[in-house]
């Protein structure tokens, strides 16, 4: 019986089927689940021809909205940010028009687009962390771990929403899978996985402004590929890929509109710099800003309401232009205690993947406003409960991981196993993502929407933990490129 199962069901297929059932039930079986709008949907839906059907009774934060309207005529809205997310949204709209309605958009089509890409990522990721040729018991255990980690509803609830985070989740899974498969030289033609890696990296960097610095981390990761693939074509394409990634990061940041930039700038001050300051007016005055704006301490801007209008003359002329990212970073560096306090505030939400500020159910389901899904959330809840909530711990963890993998790299060089360089530089790159995400989240937007802004932290760490677990179970932790020698 067991042998027959092994013969017909590979570990990647097992993981894919289990994830398909678990996530499919969450997204598509009525009453469906997803994330309600916290005010951010407007920047995505209108430019893609989607709008709320009932603007007066539109459910902000309380309930998931399943049905939206589709513009029939000219769409006058322009994008307020450059994002790869538009490709996925437009695909969902096209499928909706072909198979459902030309006037009403069902959010499940958005979920369907992400669902298809996600299942492909689950399959490749499981293939990358198992020894598919052997199909030993340990590989099926690893497949179950992949499902336990990445079919968690805290992550997959994003699929039924207009947040950009699904692109990040899926892209990181493809990036990791392609890197590990390149290390193992699993496919005869390496350019397949190189293309997957490059396209997923572009999608990740360009999906939102906050991800622009990730281009630097991905360049570090790409260096590992250069150690392994050193033919003439690779020596040409890999540096060009790095330049394109850096250029895409710069473009993502530069092409942001003033409206979107002002929102982040406003919150980086009111929910960041001034949040832990006893006398915010005095600190602002020392920085060349009128002390009267200290009254905005703790204010948060949303699309629906704010203590003051972000478009008012006082804010746009006398407040926001007076500071920038460099001003805020300099402030934090000269106020070390306050910076540490803000980083600890962020660290407390480091593994808060499930957004607590919005509901996960539709109103017709009979759920209470802001009610949260508990279905298949054990991994997220466990990590949130037990993972230390101090920034110093994250720093220490990242330093230990980097030191450990530098040792592995030295061992690999001595053993002439240069393929391990890919995994080493992947870990180094991912740890820079963890630390960089904390800093950019705090400096760029204060403590606003931390569950969303810190998503790269649990994503990066989970992927590192997964490949460590895989190596330990395969008995090749110190020699990652040795496949099947156990």
PDB file of C-alpha atoms in Angstrom, residues 239-359:
ATOM      1  CA  UNK A 239      25.447  41.241 -14.358  1.00  0.00           C
ATOM      2  CA  UNK A 240      22.796  42.548 -16.767  1.00  0.00           C
ATOM      3  CA  UNK A 241      20.103  40.966 -14.587  1.00  0.00           C
ATOM      4  CA  UNK A 242      21.554  42.712 -11.532  1.00  0.00           C
ATOM      5  CA  UNK A 243      21.488  46.044 -13.329  1.00  0.00           C
ATOM      6  CA  UNK A 244      17.882  45.502 -14.429  1.00  0.00           C
ATOM      7  CA  UNK A 245      16.861  44.604 -10.861  1.00  0.00           C
ATOM      8  CA  UNK A 246      18.538  47.729  -9.511  1.00  0.00           C
ATOM      9  CA  UNK A 247      16.954  49.813 -12.250  1.00  0.00           C
ATOM     10  CA  UNK A 248      13.517  48.382 -11.521  1.00  0.00           C
ATOM     11  CA  UNK A 249      13.944  49.221  -7.841  1.00  0.00           C
ATOM     12  CA  UNK A 250      14.871  52.800  -8.669  1.00  0.00           C
ATOM     13  CA  UNK A 251      11.994  53.078 -11.155  1.00  0.00           C
ATOM     14  CA  UNK A 252       9.488  51.723  -8.621  1.00  0.00           C
ATOM     15  CA  UNK A 253      10.565  54.386  -6.130  1.00  0.00           C
ATOM     16  CA  UNK A 254      10.846  57.280  -8.584  1.00  0.00           C
ATOM     17  CA  UNK A 255       7.535  56.621 -10.380  1.00  0.00           C
ATOM     18  CA  UNK A 256       5.488  56.935  -7.208  1.00  0.00           C
ATOM     19  CA  UNK A 257       3.060  59.848  -7.363  1.00  0.00           C
ATOM     20  CA  UNK A 258       3.077  62.743  -4.899  1.00  0.00           C
ATOM     21  CA  UNK A 259      -0.314  61.679  -3.537  1.00  0.00           C
ATOM     22  CA  UNK A 260       0.880  58.224  -2.492  1.00  0.00           C
ATOM     23  CA  UNK A 261       4.270  59.490  -1.329  1.00  0.00           C
ATOM     24  CA  UNK A 262       2.618  62.141   0.840  1.00  0.00           C
ATOM     25  CA  UNK A 263       0.502  59.540   2.634  1.00  0.00           C
ATOM     26  CA  UNK A 264       3.581  57.531   3.613  1.00  0.00           C
ATOM     27  CA  UNK A 265       5.545  60.644   4.521  1.00  0.00           C
ATOM     28  CA  UNK A 266       2.698  61.884   6.703  1.00  0.00           C
ATOM     29  CA  UNK A 267       2.451  58.627   8.636  1.00  0.00           C
ATOM     30  CA  UNK A 268       6.227  58.209   8.939  1.00  0.00           C
ATOM     31  CA  UNK A 269       6.157  61.407  10.992  1.00  0.00           C
ATOM     32  CA  UNK A 270       2.853  61.161  12.905  1.00  0.00           C
ATOM     33  CA  UNK A 271       3.072  57.406  13.545  1.00  0.00           C
ATOM     34  CA  UNK A 272       6.871  57.240  13.700  1.00  0.00           C
ATOM     35  CA  UNK A 273       9.062  60.153  14.666  1.00  0.00           C
ATOM     36  CA  UNK A 274       6.486  61.789  16.955  1.00  0.00           C
ATOM     37  CA  UNK A 275       4.904  58.598  18.325  1.00  0.00           C
ATOM     38  CA  UNK A 276       7.375  57.988  21.174  1.00  0.00           C
ATOM     39  CA  UNK A 277       8.437  61.635  21.536  1.00  0.00           C
ATOM     40  CA  UNK A 278       7.408  63.333  24.806  1.00  0.00           C
ATOM     41  CA  UNK A 279       7.637  66.825  23.293  1.00  0.00           C
ATOM     42  CA  UNK A 280       7.176  66.361  19.527  1.00  0.00           C
ATOM     43  CA  UNK A 281       6.802  70.095  18.903  1.00  0.00           C
ATOM     44  CA  UNK A 282      10.259  70.805  20.305  1.00  0.00           C
ATOM     45  CA  UNK A 283      11.890  68.082  18.204  1.00  0.00           C
ATOM     46  CA  UNK A 284      10.164  69.329  15.051  1.00  0.00           C
ATOM     47  CA  UNK A 285      11.277  72.883  15.722  1.00  0.00           C
ATOM     48  CA  UNK A 286      14.892  71.776  16.087  1.00  0.00           C
ATOM     49  CA  UNK A 287      14.557  70.107  12.701  1.00  0.00           C
ATOM     50  CA  UNK A 288      13.276  73.238  11.006  1.00  0.00           C
ATOM     51  CA  UNK A 289       9.562  72.346  11.130  1.00  0.00           C
ATOM     52  CA  UNK A 290       6.877  74.404  12.886  1.00  0.00           C
ATOM     53  CA  UNK A 291       6.172  73.018  16.356  1.00  0.00           C
ATOM     54  CA  UNK A 292       2.420  73.328  15.757  1.00  0.00           C
ATOM     55  CA  UNK A 293       2.532  70.086  13.759  1.00  0.00           C
ATOM     56  CA  UNK A 294       3.367  68.247  16.956  1.00  0.00           C
ATOM     57  CA  UNK A 295      -0.388  68.208  17.521  1.00  0.00           C
ATOM     58  CA  UNK A 296      -0.616  65.560  14.771  1.00  0.00           C
ATOM     59  CA  UNK A 297       1.192  63.027  16.975  1.00  0.00           C
ATOM     60  CA  UNK A 298      -0.399  59.589  16.602  1.00  0.00           C
ATOM     61  CA  UNK A 299      -2.643  60.558  13.683  1.00  0.00           C
ATOM     62  CA  UNK A 300      -3.051  58.004  10.899  1.00  0.00           C
ATOM     63  CA  UNK A 301      -4.152  58.784   7.349  1.00  0.00           C
ATOM     64  CA  UNK A 302      -6.706  56.588   5.592  1.00  0.00           C
ATOM     65  CA  UNK A 303      -8.701  56.969   2.414  1.00  0.00           C
ATOM     66  CA  UNK A 304     -11.865  57.387   4.455  1.00  0.00           C
ATOM     67  CA  UNK A 305     -10.937  59.772   7.230  1.00  0.00           C
ATOM     68  CA  UNK A 306      -8.071  61.619   8.906  1.00  0.00           C
ATOM     69  CA  UNK A 307      -7.645  64.256  11.595  1.00  0.00           C
ATOM     70  CA  UNK A 308      -6.568  66.687   8.909  1.00  0.00           C
ATOM     71  CA  UNK A 309      -6.669  66.595   5.130  1.00  0.00           C
ATOM     72  CA  UNK A 310      -3.497  65.342   3.484  1.00  0.00           C
ATOM     73  CA  UNK A 311      -4.326  67.709   0.608  1.00  0.00           C
ATOM     74  CA  UNK A 312      -4.595  70.853   2.757  1.00  0.00           C
ATOM     75  CA  UNK A 313      -2.214  73.717   1.986  1.00  0.00           C
ATOM     76  CA  UNK A 314      -0.631  73.639   5.425  1.00  0.00           C
ATOM     77  CA  UNK A 315       0.254  69.952   5.111  1.00  0.00           C
ATOM     78  CA  UNK A 316       1.405  69.966   1.481  1.00  0.00           C
ATOM     79  CA  UNK A 317       3.327  73.268   1.644  1.00  0.00           C
ATOM     80  CA  UNK A 318       4.572  73.721   5.204  1.00  0.00           C
ATOM     81  CA  UNK A 319       4.827  70.215   6.665  1.00  0.00           C
ATOM     82  CA  UNK A 320       5.602  67.328   4.297  1.00  0.00           C
ATOM     83  CA  UNK A 321       8.151  69.199   2.086  1.00  0.00           C
ATOM     84  CA  UNK A 322      10.172  70.056   5.199  1.00  0.00           C
ATOM     85  CA  UNK A 323      11.437  66.499   5.647  1.00  0.00           C
ATOM     86  CA  UNK A 324      12.193  63.326   3.679  1.00  0.00           C
ATOM     87  CA  UNK A 325      13.492  59.779   4.198  1.00  0.00           C
ATOM     88  CA  UNK A 326      17.017  61.081   4.907  1.00  0.00           C
ATOM     89  CA  UNK A 327      15.676  63.612   7.449  1.00  0.00           C
ATOM     90  CA  UNK A 328      13.757  60.892   9.321  1.00  0.00           C
ATOM     91  CA  UNK A 329      16.670  58.433   9.201  1.00  0.00           C
ATOM     92  CA  UNK A 330      19.041  61.095  10.540  1.00  0.00           C
ATOM     93  CA  UNK A 331      16.552  61.865  13.318  1.00  0.00           C
ATOM     94  CA  UNK A 332      16.383  58.227  14.373  1.00  0.00           C
ATOM     95  CA  UNK A 333      20.155  57.813  14.246  1.00  0.00           C
ATOM     96  CA  UNK A 334      20.547  60.796  16.599  1.00  0.00           C
ATOM     97  CA  UNK A 335      17.744  59.519  18.863  1.00  0.00           C
ATOM     98  CA  UNK A 336      18.942  55.954  19.340  1.00  0.00           C
ATOM     99  CA  UNK A 337      16.647  55.086  22.241  1.00  0.00           C
ATOM    100  CA  UNK A 338      13.573  56.235  20.339  1.00  0.00           C
ATOM    101  CA  UNK A 339      14.692  54.322  17.253  1.00  0.00           C
ATOM    102  CA  UNK A 340      15.159  51.158  19.313  1.00  0.00           C
ATOM    103  CA  UNK A 341      11.699  51.609  20.839  1.00  0.00           C
ATOM    104  CA  UNK A 342      10.136  51.912  17.381  1.00  0.00           C
ATOM    105  CA  UNK A 343      12.050  48.867  16.138  1.00  0.00           C
ATOM    106  CA  UNK A 344      10.798  46.909  19.152  1.00  0.00           C
ATOM    107  CA  UNK A 345       7.246  48.058  18.362  1.00  0.00           C
ATOM    108  CA  UNK A 346       7.758  46.620  14.883  1.00  0.00           C
ATOM    109  CA  UNK A 347       9.377  43.448  16.254  1.00  0.00           C
ATOM    110  CA  UNK A 348       6.281  42.736  18.358  1.00  0.00           C
ATOM    111  CA  UNK A 349       4.412  42.461  15.055  1.00  0.00           C
ATOM    112  CA  UNK A 350       7.208  40.670  13.215  1.00  0.00           C
ATOM    113  CA  UNK A 351       5.191  37.456  12.968  1.00  0.00           C
ATOM    114  CA  UNK A 352       1.749  39.084  13.022  1.00  0.00           C
ATOM    115  CA  UNK A 353       0.955  37.867   9.510  1.00  0.00           C
ATOM    116  CA  UNK A 354      -2.842  37.897   9.815  1.00  0.00           C
ATOM    117  CA  UNK A 355      -4.174  41.458   9.568  1.00  0.00           C
ATOM    118  CA  UNK A 356      -6.147  42.127  12.743  1.00  0.00           C
ATOM    119  CA  UNK A 357      -7.536  45.518  11.666  1.00  0.00           C
ATOM    120  CA  UNK A 358      -9.897  44.063   9.039  1.00  0.00           C
ATOM    121  CA  UNK A 359     -12.530  41.331   8.925  1.00  0.00           C
TER     122      UNK A 359
END
